[in-house]
C-alpha cells in the first residue's frame, strides 16, 4: 500500500487549515497532522478531522440524476448534460439570455469560480450571476473599498494578532466557527494584550474576553459611533496621522459627535462606563485592531457599520501601521477568492469592476471576445433568487444550498420550485438539489487540485489526494462539456493548472493581482499573499501596466502612487516592531526594490506606505445610526439573531452526514434567557415556536443566562421545521445588497399554544 501522505487544506472555513491526507488499509484516507502550516500548526477542529467521512460513497452522489415522472432517477452523463444544454438553449431562445440564472458558492476553488463567471458571460451571455458569498462578506468588502480602496479580508497575517496591544472582536464566535484561530487570541492575552468581544450572547469566544459588551442586536453602528465620540471628547485622536494619511475627517467627526455616550447607552444597552473602558483599552497600547464578522455585517446597514468601526481605527491611527488595522474574518472556505474572480454580479477577474471599460477590454482580450459582448452587472444574490420563476426561468447552481441558507427561505424554496428548469452540481443530495430537474455529482476537495484564498489573502494550493469514484466528474469538466454543447468548443479547459494560468493573465494589473503566483510557488512557499504581480514582461501582449515586478507596481518600499492602486506596502517601515516583514532576499536591492525580472514576494501586509486610493489616503465615511429594518413591537416583541455551532458548517449539507458531528450537534434549538423562559412558562427542552412575519420555526428550548433577555438565538444549519432562515428578513443593505440575517422581530410561544406567548 502507498504510504506517502498528501499535503492539502481543510474543505471548510476560510482558515483553510493545513492537513495531510494519508491512505488507510481499507482504501480510504485519514487526516494526519501537518505542523508546517502557520495558521493551525497541526491543530484541527472536529469538522476538519472528520472531513474524509463525506468522501464515502455511502453519503455522496456517484451518478447523475434526472427528473422523470416527478422523481429523480439515475442517468448517464450524456443524457444529463444533453438535457441541461437543451433546456438552457431553449429558454435562451425563447426568453433571452437574462432568463438564465447562475448561482455559485464561496466553497468553489478559484479556478471553478473563474470558469463559472466566464461561462455565464461568454457561453450563456447572461448578466444574472451571483454567489452565496454575497450573504457572508459583502458588507465588509464594500466598507473596505470605500475606506481603503481595496478589499482583502485581513490586511495582515493572523500571526500579527498576538503581537498587537488590543483587539476588538465584533460579532464573531470564532471559538465555534473557526476554533484553531482562538489560539492567536489566547496568545494575545498571554503577551499582555487585551481582548474585547462585542456580542449579544456570552459565547465561548466572549468567555475568553477581558471585556464583553452585549449590545442589542442591530445596534453595532451606534456602539462604534459612541466609541468614536469618546475618542474625540477625551482627546485621543491621532491628529498627525489623520492629517497626513486620511481625508474626510471633519464630516465623520461631526456625525460621531451626534452620538454622545448616554444616547448610545439607551440605544445599545451598553453602559457608559463600559464604553469608556473600551476606549481606554483600545487607545492606550501602541497598536490595536478591530476585527468584524457576520454579526455587524449581516445587517441592512452593514456597510455603514463596518465604516464606523474603520473610522474608529483611522481616528486613532490604527490602520496602515504595523500590528494595527481593520480586518474582516471571512467565513466560507474561498469567500475571499470567490468574490475576486468573476462569479459576483458586478465583477470580473482580478477584482475588476464589470462596468469599467478598461477592465472589460483587458478581460475580453484574455478571453478572446469582443468587450461589447460581455453583459453588464446583474442582480445580487437574494434579488436573483427572488426573481426565479418570473424574469429568471432557469438556474444553474453550484456549491450552494439556498433552501436552507437563504433569508426568507420558505419563499426562496417556492421560487426554486417555480423555475422552468433547475440544474444543480453538488457532492451530496442537498435540500436544494432534491428540487432539481438534473443533479450532477461532482468531485470534492480531496479528489481535485485547485487554489483557495484564505481570510488572510493567502493563495493556497489544495492538492488532489485520491481518485474520485467512478461516475463523478469535476465542475470544470461539467462546464467544458456544457460549453461545447452550447457551441463554444474552446476556452474551457478541464485542467485546473491550465485554468489558473489563464486566471493569472486575467487578474494581471487588477486589484487582486495573482499574475506572479504559480502552482509551483504555492507548493514550495506554503501559499503566497496577493497582490503578487508577475515580473515585468511576463505576459506578452498584455495591456500596459498589466503586470510588473517593479517596486512602483508591486507596492514595496519606496512605492509611488501606482503602489497604492496595487494596494500594498510590504516592508518594515523602520519602526522597531520586533519582527521583519520580509526575509532577506538576494533579489532585493538595499533600497527595498526588486531587481528587474525578480519574483515578487507577495504582500502579507497591506497599506504600510499608502492606501489603495487615488491619493493614497484612507477615506473617512460619515455615517449615522439608524434602526434595523424590523424592530420589535407588540406583535413581535423579541429580537432573533442567528449563527453557527462548532460541530456543523453553513447549511449543514455535508456536516449533517457525519455521524460524529451529528452526535455533538443533532439538531436546532432556541436559546433564550431564564427571564423570557419564565414568562413563557417554558422549561429546558420544551418545544418552542419562533414566529416572524415570514414564517414559523419550532425547536427545543435551551435556557441560559448567556444571552440578553430581549433576544433569542437559533443556529441555521438545519432544514425542515427548525429552519432558522424561514424567519430571517431579506431587507438588503443599499450598498452591499447583504440581507439582514442577524436581526429581525419575532414572538416566541410554547409550540402548539395560542399565539402571543412572549412579551
XYZ file of C-alpha atoms in Angstrom:
759
model
C 0.000 0.000 0.000
C 1.168 3.521 -0.824
C 2.217 5.161 2.456
C 3.011 8.698 1.367
C 0.730 11.489 2.511
C -0.515 14.456 0.512
C -0.283 17.961 1.995
C -3.537 19.816 1.478
C -6.103 22.035 3.231
C -9.386 21.606 5.070
C -12.569 21.846 2.942
C -14.468 24.058 5.360
C -13.862 27.588 6.713
C -11.612 30.393 5.495
C -8.750 29.468 7.826
C -8.023 26.719 5.292
C -6.095 24.790 7.945
C -3.240 22.673 6.697
C -3.592 18.895 6.902
C -2.096 15.778 5.419
C -4.209 13.049 3.861
C -2.806 9.551 4.270
C -4.153 6.325 2.748
C -5.747 3.716 5.003
C -5.558 -0.078 4.584
C -9.257 -0.084 3.660
C -8.602 2.118 0.647
C -9.793 5.368 2.150
C -7.890 8.295 3.621
C -7.414 9.730 7.066
C -6.407 13.181 8.227
C -2.978 13.411 9.801
C -1.195 16.326 11.421
C 0.551 18.961 9.333
C 2.554 21.236 11.597
C 4.313 23.249 8.889
C 1.289 25.386 8.031
C 1.440 28.500 10.236
C -2.293 29.141 10.572
C -3.135 25.984 12.529
C 0.255 24.324 13.214
C -1.393 20.910 13.036
C -4.464 21.715 15.124
C -7.872 20.935 13.613
C -11.462 21.234 14.751
C -13.869 18.307 14.672
C -15.121 19.232 11.220
C -11.615 19.112 9.769
C -10.743 15.829 11.490
C -13.887 14.125 10.177
C -13.858 15.659 6.685
C -12.954 12.335 4.954
C -16.306 10.904 6.076
C -18.042 12.883 3.322
C -15.809 11.212 0.725
C -17.645 7.953 1.367
C -19.961 6.710 -1.367
C -22.404 5.981 1.465
C -23.201 9.689 1.828
C -22.294 11.274 -1.511
C -23.624 11.264 -5.047
C -21.945 8.984 -7.596
C -24.334 9.135 -10.549
C -26.152 11.897 -12.429
C -29.856 12.139 -11.631
C -32.636 13.385 -13.907
C -36.245 14.024 -13.033
C -38.652 11.589 -14.634
C -42.315 11.473 -13.681
C -41.649 13.692 -10.680
C -38.817 11.516 -9.344
C -35.039 11.829 -9.618
C -33.633 8.688 -11.253
C -30.075 7.700 -12.248
C -28.978 8.647 -15.753
C -25.870 8.650 -17.913
C -23.657 11.709 -18.095
C -24.500 12.275 -21.753
C -28.227 12.173 -21.025
C -27.872 14.600 -18.106
C -25.594 17.049 -19.930
C -27.707 16.945 -23.087
C -30.792 17.754 -21.063
C -29.148 20.721 -19.323
C -27.751 22.143 -22.553
C -31.019 21.597 -24.367
C -33.084 23.359 -21.701
C -30.663 26.276 -21.365
C -30.602 26.709 -25.141
C -34.393 26.522 -25.408
C -35.034 29.037 -22.644
C -32.415 31.438 -24.015
C -34.000 31.256 -27.468
C -37.491 31.853 -26.093
C -36.818 34.410 -23.362
C -33.349 35.851 -23.958
C -30.019 35.258 -22.185
C -31.002 37.060 -18.955
C -33.678 34.428 -18.374
C -30.747 32.131 -17.494
C -29.532 32.432 -13.906
C -26.240 31.148 -12.480
C -25.588 30.820 -8.755
C -22.168 29.912 -7.354
C -20.607 29.321 -3.972
C -17.872 30.526 -1.659
C -16.514 26.987 -1.441
C -15.577 26.771 -5.113
C -11.875 26.892 -5.922
C -10.542 29.995 -7.651
C -10.340 28.035 -10.880
C -14.001 26.991 -10.715
C -15.254 30.432 -9.638
C -13.304 31.989 -12.508
C -14.605 29.487 -15.053
C -18.193 29.811 -13.828
C -18.121 33.583 -14.322
C -16.593 33.169 -17.772
C -19.182 30.513 -18.681
C -22.090 32.753 -17.661
C -20.844 35.750 -19.627
C -19.239 34.113 -22.678
C -21.317 30.975 -23.245
C -24.722 31.930 -21.851
C -24.380 35.680 -22.378
C -26.277 36.325 -19.143
C -25.740 39.064 -16.601
C -27.657 37.050 -13.985
C -24.850 35.502 -11.945
C -24.041 35.872 -8.262
C -22.989 33.616 -5.395
C -23.709 32.832 -1.772
C -20.710 34.864 -0.601
C -22.996 37.867 -1.035
C -24.626 36.548 2.158
C -21.323 36.461 4.054
C -18.653 39.107 3.423
C -20.123 41.683 1.055
C -20.706 44.457 3.609
C -17.143 44.238 4.894
C -15.899 44.261 1.302
C -17.941 47.370 0.482
C -16.771 49.138 3.639
C -13.145 48.290 2.964
C -13.302 49.544 -0.607
C -14.915 52.829 0.485
C -12.260 53.459 3.135
C -9.092 51.867 1.755
C -9.767 51.456 -1.970
C -9.266 47.694 -1.658
C -10.964 44.718 -0.037
C -8.948 41.891 1.434
C -10.406 40.179 4.479
C -7.324 40.664 6.649
C -4.691 43.200 5.556
C -2.177 41.373 7.742
C -1.459 37.724 8.620
C -3.098 36.083 11.632
C 0.335 35.794 13.217
C 0.259 39.564 13.875
C -2.701 39.285 16.261
C -0.772 38.040 19.320
C 1.700 40.940 18.927
C -0.799 43.782 18.984
C -1.954 45.574 22.124
C -5.727 45.210 21.902
C -8.301 43.556 19.641
C -11.970 44.488 19.448
C -13.745 41.439 18.043
C -17.210 42.391 16.804
C -19.890 39.775 16.157
C -17.629 36.744 15.878
C -17.835 33.484 17.787
C -14.630 32.096 16.346
C -14.264 29.601 19.208
C -17.054 27.713 17.422
C -16.805 28.918 13.820
C -13.029 28.570 13.396
C -11.640 27.042 16.620
C -7.948 26.795 15.604
C -7.862 30.612 15.312
C -8.666 31.026 19.004
C -5.047 30.379 19.917
C -3.988 33.674 18.326
C -6.233 35.500 20.779
C -5.109 33.367 23.712
C -1.511 34.234 22.827
C -2.514 37.900 22.602
C -3.639 37.820 26.226
C -0.604 35.784 27.305
C 1.563 38.527 25.780
C -0.177 41.207 27.822
C -2.673 42.338 25.200
C -6.397 42.616 25.772
C -9.437 41.203 24.004
C -12.800 42.969 23.819
C -15.721 40.961 22.420
C -18.934 42.566 21.174
C -21.817 40.080 21.031
C -25.397 39.924 22.395
C -24.593 36.393 23.613
C -21.963 35.205 26.057
C -20.424 32.781 23.600
C -17.410 30.559 24.091
C -15.400 33.348 22.495
C -16.836 36.010 24.807
C -15.834 33.873 27.779
C -12.188 34.426 26.757
C -12.511 38.222 26.692
C -11.156 40.803 29.112
C -14.297 42.825 28.415
C -17.587 41.612 26.936
C -20.082 44.131 25.557
C -23.641 42.844 24.965
C -25.443 45.340 22.709
C -28.983 44.920 21.480
C -28.973 43.205 18.081
C -28.740 45.708 15.260
C -27.035 48.468 17.272
C -23.358 47.828 16.449
C -23.315 51.008 14.349
C -24.391 53.168 17.279
C -21.833 51.450 19.504
C -18.938 52.244 17.149
C -20.098 55.845 16.798
C -20.319 56.225 20.566
C -16.760 54.970 20.947
C -15.539 57.441 18.315
C -17.380 60.267 20.129
C -15.463 59.410 23.300
C -12.154 59.233 21.392
C -12.763 62.818 20.288
C -14.067 64.032 23.643
C -11.144 62.531 25.557
C -8.521 63.940 23.192
C -7.379 60.558 21.904
C -7.449 61.376 18.170
C -4.097 60.870 16.423
C -4.144 64.303 14.802
C -0.883 63.896 12.885
C -1.963 60.581 11.365
C -5.388 61.956 10.456
C -3.789 64.977 8.802
C -1.143 63.073 6.840
C -2.855 59.807 5.880
C -6.620 60.368 5.690
C -9.348 62.555 4.193
C -12.930 63.319 5.200
C -12.317 63.546 8.939
C -14.375 66.641 9.695
C -17.573 65.170 8.246
C -17.080 61.846 10.028
C -16.249 63.635 13.271
C -19.442 65.712 13.089
C -21.531 62.565 12.528
C -19.939 60.811 15.501
C -20.418 63.765 17.840
C -24.200 63.368 17.466
C -23.846 60.026 19.288
C -22.997 61.058 22.842
C -22.408 58.257 25.403
C -25.721 58.434 27.256
C -27.623 58.393 23.966
C -25.632 55.374 22.809
C -26.268 53.625 26.125
C -30.019 53.996 25.578
C -29.770 52.611 22.032
C -27.379 49.728 22.676
C -27.840 48.800 26.321
C -24.057 49.066 26.797
C -23.324 51.242 29.812
C -21.317 54.469 29.641
C -18.611 53.077 31.982
C -18.183 50.109 29.611
C -17.928 52.476 26.646
C -15.220 54.478 28.402
C -13.325 51.348 29.422
C -13.406 50.106 25.824
C -11.890 53.359 24.587
C -9.181 53.229 27.253
C -8.251 49.616 26.459
C -8.203 50.282 22.731
C -6.275 53.567 22.774
C -3.630 53.083 25.447
C -1.452 50.454 23.681
C 0.786 51.469 20.783
C -1.108 49.155 18.426
C -4.634 47.767 18.171
C -7.030 46.071 15.756
C -10.747 45.842 15.051
C -11.994 42.587 13.530
C -15.594 42.157 12.406
C -17.591 39.130 11.343
C -21.149 38.374 10.380
C -22.737 39.980 13.472
C -22.324 43.615 12.388
C -22.095 42.829 8.671
C -25.306 40.851 8.081
C -27.491 43.890 8.640
C -29.376 46.232 6.338
C -26.822 48.865 7.403
C -23.823 46.524 7.447
C -21.643 48.641 5.148
C -22.146 51.727 7.314
C -21.483 49.666 10.441
C -18.182 48.424 9.046
C -17.407 52.021 8.045
C -17.966 53.224 11.607
C -15.516 50.669 13.001
C -12.989 51.620 10.313
C -13.443 55.290 11.275
C -12.530 54.356 14.843
C -9.310 52.759 13.564
C -8.457 55.741 11.370
C -9.111 58.373 14.032
C -6.737 56.601 16.418
C -4.061 55.902 13.776
C -4.765 52.158 13.850
C -4.647 51.347 10.129
C -1.729 51.033 7.720
C 0.699 50.684 10.611
C 2.468 47.581 11.899
C 0.308 45.364 14.131
C -2.736 47.588 13.664
C -5.711 47.745 11.355
C -9.240 46.766 10.476
C -9.975 43.266 9.220
C -12.898 41.018 8.360
C -12.956 37.386 9.466
C -14.097 35.838 6.198
C -16.351 32.819 6.722
C -16.531 30.465 3.752
C -13.528 28.455 2.619
C -12.952 30.546 -0.503
C -15.130 33.505 0.361
C -12.203 35.805 -0.443
C -11.124 34.290 -3.748
C -14.715 33.585 -4.704
C -15.505 37.283 -4.829
C -12.320 38.213 -6.684
C -12.529 36.294 -9.920
C -15.884 36.766 -11.558
C -18.802 34.859 -10.055
C -20.122 38.025 -8.388
C -22.791 40.036 -10.243
C -20.676 43.156 -10.749
C -17.129 41.843 -11.050
C -14.579 40.470 -13.473
C -11.417 38.521 -12.574
C -8.769 40.301 -10.526
C -11.463 42.141 -8.554
C -12.118 44.370 -11.551
C -15.444 46.167 -11.927
C -17.680 44.905 -14.699
C -18.772 48.428 -15.649
C -15.167 49.664 -16.079
C -14.391 49.878 -19.835
C -10.659 49.264 -19.299
C -11.387 46.194 -17.192
C -13.755 44.847 -19.832
C -11.127 45.339 -22.551
C -8.434 43.595 -20.546
C -10.509 40.536 -19.649
C -12.119 40.332 -23.095
C -8.638 40.208 -24.645
C -7.690 37.295 -22.394
C -10.946 35.546 -23.238
C -10.697 36.291 -26.942
C -14.085 38.001 -27.195
C -15.409 41.452 -28.062
C -15.667 43.642 -24.924
C -19.089 44.777 -26.084
C -20.302 41.175 -25.983
C -19.864 40.977 -22.215
C -23.140 41.650 -20.357
C -23.281 44.330 -17.682
C -23.817 43.909 -13.932
C -26.718 41.704 -12.863
C -28.816 41.132 -9.761
C -27.350 40.454 -6.331
C -27.830 37.009 -4.775
C -31.152 37.468 -2.980
C -32.584 39.573 -5.791
C -31.574 36.895 -8.290
C -33.221 34.152 -6.225
C -36.316 36.273 -5.674
C -36.694 36.723 -9.459
C -36.774 32.981 -10.152
C -39.898 31.850 -11.931
C -40.583 35.341 -13.296
C -37.713 37.109 -15.069
C -35.344 34.185 -14.467
C -36.684 30.941 -15.931
C -33.779 28.556 -15.296
C -30.943 28.270 -12.804
C -27.573 26.528 -12.931
C -26.439 26.216 -9.323
C -23.051 25.080 -7.982
C -21.949 24.505 -4.377
C -24.828 26.224 -2.616
C -27.958 25.228 -0.708
C -30.295 28.244 -0.605
C -33.283 26.180 0.571
C -31.555 26.230 3.961
C -29.178 29.191 3.731
C -31.156 31.989 2.072
C -33.158 34.524 4.080
C -36.953 34.114 3.929
C -36.096 30.547 2.963
C -39.656 29.239 2.531
C -40.237 31.903 -0.116
C -36.969 31.033 -1.885
C -37.928 27.348 -1.833
C -41.166 28.219 -3.619
C -39.271 30.363 -6.141
C -36.981 27.407 -6.909
C -39.994 25.182 -7.468
C -41.449 27.742 -9.890
C -38.478 27.597 -12.269
C -38.891 26.093 -15.719
C -35.597 24.264 -15.180
C -33.124 23.783 -12.321
C -29.722 22.059 -12.617
C -27.514 21.514 -9.582
C -23.885 20.387 -9.286
C -23.112 19.086 -5.799
C -21.302 16.480 -3.772
C -24.429 15.378 -1.876
C -28.168 15.477 -2.478
C -28.783 18.724 -0.608
C -32.250 20.096 0.074
C -31.843 22.317 -2.990
C -30.545 19.513 -5.202
C -33.600 17.439 -4.262
C -35.744 20.021 -6.103
C -33.666 19.945 -9.294
C -34.521 18.616 -12.732
C -30.928 17.438 -13.173
C -28.312 16.780 -10.473
C -24.661 16.242 -11.395
C -22.287 14.506 -8.935
C -19.011 16.420 -8.776
C -15.615 15.969 -7.201
C -14.754 17.450 -3.841
C -11.706 18.799 -2.030
C -9.582 15.640 -1.695
C -10.395 14.467 -5.226
C -9.295 17.545 -7.160
C -6.492 20.085 -7.315
C -7.171 23.792 -7.150
C -6.380 27.005 -5.332
C -8.178 28.700 -2.459
C -7.642 32.155 -0.948
C -7.830 32.268 2.826
C -9.123 35.051 5.050
C -5.537 36.382 5.181
C -5.405 36.851 1.400
C -3.027 33.881 1.237
C -3.475 31.917 -2.003
C -3.101 28.195 -1.274
C -2.757 25.014 -3.302
C -5.206 22.282 -2.340
C -3.864 19.088 -3.887
C -5.650 16.010 -5.114
C -5.005 13.103 -2.783
C -7.348 10.368 -4.025
C -9.102 9.288 -7.202
C -12.792 10.224 -7.291
C -15.357 7.431 -7.547
C -16.382 6.226 -10.972
C -19.268 8.319 -12.257
C -18.095 11.563 -10.633
C -16.661 14.482 -12.649
C -15.225 17.874 -11.759
C -17.120 21.150 -12.145
C -14.507 22.153 -14.730
C -15.406 19.094 -16.811
C -19.095 19.925 -16.472
C -18.616 23.490 -17.700
C -16.355 22.287 -20.535
C -18.987 19.805 -21.725
C -21.860 22.271 -21.441
C -19.903 24.979 -23.271
C -19.209 22.569 -26.134
C -22.858 21.546 -26.353
C -23.851 25.222 -26.442
C -21.482 25.998 -29.302
C -18.266 27.144 -27.545
C -15.708 24.391 -28.006
C -12.588 26.265 -26.902
C -11.670 28.305 -23.858
C -12.938 25.997 -21.101
C -10.079 23.668 -20.155
C -10.572 20.892 -17.630
C -7.049 21.008 -16.171
C -7.071 23.294 -13.121
C -3.490 24.469 -13.593
C -4.270 25.498 -17.166
C -7.257 27.462 -15.859
C -5.073 29.099 -13.219
C -2.573 30.193 -15.840
C -5.386 31.981 -17.662
C -6.645 33.438 -14.372
C -3.160 34.876 -13.808
C -3.355 36.731 -17.110
C -6.914 37.905 -16.476
C -6.065 39.211 -12.991
C -2.807 40.913 -14.041
C -2.866 44.579 -13.135
C -6.144 44.289 -11.221
C -6.598 44.995 -7.500
C -6.378 41.244 -6.789
C -3.328 40.560 -8.944
C -2.373 36.870 -8.982
C -0.137 37.100 -12.046
C 3.079 36.399 -10.124
C 1.672 33.274 -8.479
C 2.203 29.772 -9.877
C 1.304 26.297 -8.686
C 4.989 25.619 -8.139
C 5.369 28.674 -5.907
C 2.289 27.768 -3.909
C 3.623 24.278 -3.252
C 7.110 25.477 -2.348
C 6.192 28.574 -0.301
C 3.148 27.347 1.638
C 0.990 29.904 -0.121
C 1.512 33.424 -1.476
C -0.278 36.599 -0.390
C -1.892 38.740 -3.079
C -1.344 41.186 -4.687
C 1.595 39.468 -6.310
C 2.388 40.923 -9.748
C 4.398 38.975 -12.293
C 7.913 40.032 -13.296
C 7.896 42.686 -15.995
C 7.251 41.380 -19.484
C 5.913 38.011 -18.322
C 2.693 38.232 -20.311
C 3.471 39.339 -23.843
C 0.779 41.484 -25.383
C -0.888 42.323 -22.087
C -2.150 45.892 -21.687
C 0.359 48.393 -20.376
C 0.740 48.049 -16.645
C -0.983 44.697 -16.570
C 1.903 43.020 -14.793
C 5.017 44.401 -13.235
C 7.831 43.364 -10.980
C 8.916 46.895 -10.176
C 8.612 48.412 -6.741
C 6.184 51.001 -8.076
C 3.662 48.417 -9.284
C 4.307 45.900 -6.538
C 3.865 48.190 -3.566
C 7.189 47.563 -1.813
C 9.388 50.166 -0.123
C 9.601 53.466 -1.940
C 6.390 52.762 -3.825
C 4.695 55.510 -5.743
C 1.053 56.211 -6.485
C 0.829 53.060 -8.594
C 1.582 51.008 -5.499
C -1.478 52.424 -3.824
C -3.552 51.130 -6.703
C -1.924 47.741 -6.237
C -2.803 48.273 -2.626
C 0.202 47.352 -0.680
C 3.363 48.079 1.107
C 5.060 45.006 2.467
C 8.262 46.225 4.043
C 9.178 47.087 7.603
C 8.822 50.880 7.750
C 11.754 51.356 10.092
C 9.860 51.260 13.369
C 11.009 48.707 15.901
C 8.129 46.256 15.700
C 10.093 43.260 16.845
C 9.889 41.425 13.549
C 10.885 41.741 9.905
C 8.031 41.640 7.460
C 10.121 40.142 4.691
C 13.038 37.748 4.939
C 16.295 38.694 3.304
C 16.076 38.118 -0.413
C 19.041 38.346 -2.784
C 16.668 39.702 -5.437
C 16.030 42.801 -3.319
C 18.365 45.769 -3.529
C 19.310 47.852 -0.484
C 16.515 50.303 -1.306
C 13.963 47.524 -0.853
C 13.046 47.425 -4.529
C 13.127 44.299 -6.633
C 15.709 43.599 -9.310
C 14.127 43.590 -12.782
C 12.721 40.146 -13.500
C 12.740 39.051 -9.851
C 9.773 37.229 -8.407
C 7.504 39.399 -6.310
C 7.407 38.012 -2.739
C 3.671 38.547 -2.262
C 2.045 41.055 0.068
C 1.320 39.808 3.584
C 0.775 43.335 4.965
C -1.158 45.997 3.107
C -1.192 49.791 3.336
C 2.031 50.393 5.308
C 3.112 53.128 2.856
C -0.179 54.236 1.366
C -3.753 53.115 0.846
C -5.134 51.865 -2.466
C -6.940 55.112 -3.237
C -6.103 57.633 -5.935
C -4.299 59.926 -3.490
C -3.002 57.183 -1.189
C -5.112 58.421 1.724
C -7.689 56.421 3.628
C -11.165 57.902 3.493
C -13.370 58.555 6.493
C -17.005 57.882 5.596
C -19.547 59.841 7.668
C -22.282 57.507 8.955
C -25.130 57.771 11.456
C -27.095 55.187 13.375
C -30.466 54.046 12.113
C -32.730 51.255 13.377
C -32.826 47.762 11.940
C -35.236 47.233 9.084
C -37.530 45.426 11.525
C -37.629 46.359 15.218
C -39.655 44.513 17.895
C -43.221 45.671 18.514
C -46.288 44.464 20.403
C -46.974 41.611 17.996
C -43.334 40.530 17.588
C -41.634 41.738 20.783
C -38.332 39.793 20.753
C -35.124 40.012 18.707
C -33.969 36.927 16.789
C -30.319 36.502 15.889
C -28.775 33.501 14.154
C -25.384 31.833 13.854
C -23.369 28.628 13.856
C -22.391 25.876 16.270
C -19.000 24.227 16.426
C -19.973 20.800 15.039
C -21.876 21.969 11.943
C -20.993 24.134 8.953
C -23.122 26.536 6.887
C -26.306 24.820 5.613
C -25.054 21.512 7.036
C -25.388 19.741 3.693
C -22.103 17.908 4.306
C -21.565 18.012 8.075
C -25.070 16.647 8.775
C -23.914 13.469 7.034
C -21.088 12.849 9.534
C -22.144 10.685 12.495
C -19.632 12.146 14.947
C -20.716 15.715 14.197
C -24.405 14.853 14.410
C -23.848 13.258 17.791
C -22.314 16.526 19.011
C -24.971 18.779 17.415
C -28.012 16.695 16.462
C -30.469 19.473 15.682
C -31.681 23.050 16.021
C -32.567 24.783 19.275
C -33.861 28.082 20.596
C -31.517 29.754 23.059
C -33.283 32.109 25.469
C -32.782 33.817 28.827
C -34.385 32.382 32.014
C -36.431 35.556 32.399
C -38.020 35.086 28.982
C -38.480 31.349 29.631
C -40.298 32.126 32.885
C -42.695 34.495 31.132
C -43.438 31.743 28.626
C -43.658 29.003 31.222
C -41.009 27.095 29.265
C -38.592 24.540 30.664
C -35.338 23.234 29.219
C -36.094 21.111 26.146
C -39.673 22.259 25.694
C -40.624 22.747 22.034
C -40.767 26.461 21.267
C -42.309 28.084 18.220
C -40.493 31.172 16.972
C -42.713 33.202 14.660
C -41.786 36.124 12.397
C -43.677 37.928 9.663
C -42.228 35.397 7.210
C -42.934 32.094 8.900
C -42.647 29.780 11.885
C -39.872 27.522 13.164
C -40.023 25.015 16.030
C -37.093 23.738 18.106
C -36.317 22.740 21.713
C -35.623 25.408 24.337
C -32.078 25.880 25.568
C -32.148 28.175 28.601
C -29.056 30.190 29.525
C -28.091 33.409 31.241
C -25.562 33.967 28.446
C -27.997 35.801 26.202
C -29.868 39.078 26.515
C -33.421 38.711 27.947
C -34.846 40.510 24.901
C -33.146 38.175 22.382
C -33.370 34.574 21.195
C -30.759 32.744 19.139
C -31.145 29.912 16.622
C -28.419 28.110 14.629
C -29.130 27.965 10.895
C -27.711 24.570 9.849
C -30.941 22.570 9.616
C -33.865 22.317 7.172
C -37.458 21.497 7.933
C -39.429 22.581 10.975
C -36.379 24.017 12.747
C -35.095 26.029 9.771
C -33.978 29.368 11.244
C -33.899 31.083 7.862
C -37.625 30.612 7.492
C -37.762 33.570 9.884
C -34.969 35.872 8.717
C -35.513 39.185 6.977
C -34.261 39.718 3.394
C -34.040 43.507 3.866
C -30.913 44.485 1.892
C -28.025 46.824 2.631
C -28.271 49.544 -0.034
C -24.582 49.259 -0.967
C -23.558 45.629 -0.481
C -27.011 44.058 -1.036
C -26.365 41.932 2.050
C -29.558 40.601 3.668
C -30.285 41.340 7.325
C -29.769 37.820 8.687
C -28.650 38.927 12.132
C -31.697 40.795 13.406
C -35.463 40.550 12.983
C -38.551 40.744 15.194
C -40.223 37.541 16.411
C -42.589 36.258 19.028
C -41.903 33.082 20.994
C -44.519 30.672 22.299
C -44.837 27.124 23.502
C -45.307 25.063 20.360
C -48.985 24.317 19.892
C -50.078 27.107 22.247
C -52.122 30.120 21.187
C -50.144 32.978 19.656
C -48.930 35.846 21.794
C -46.812 33.985 24.309
C -43.862 36.308 24.875
C -43.925 39.910 25.910
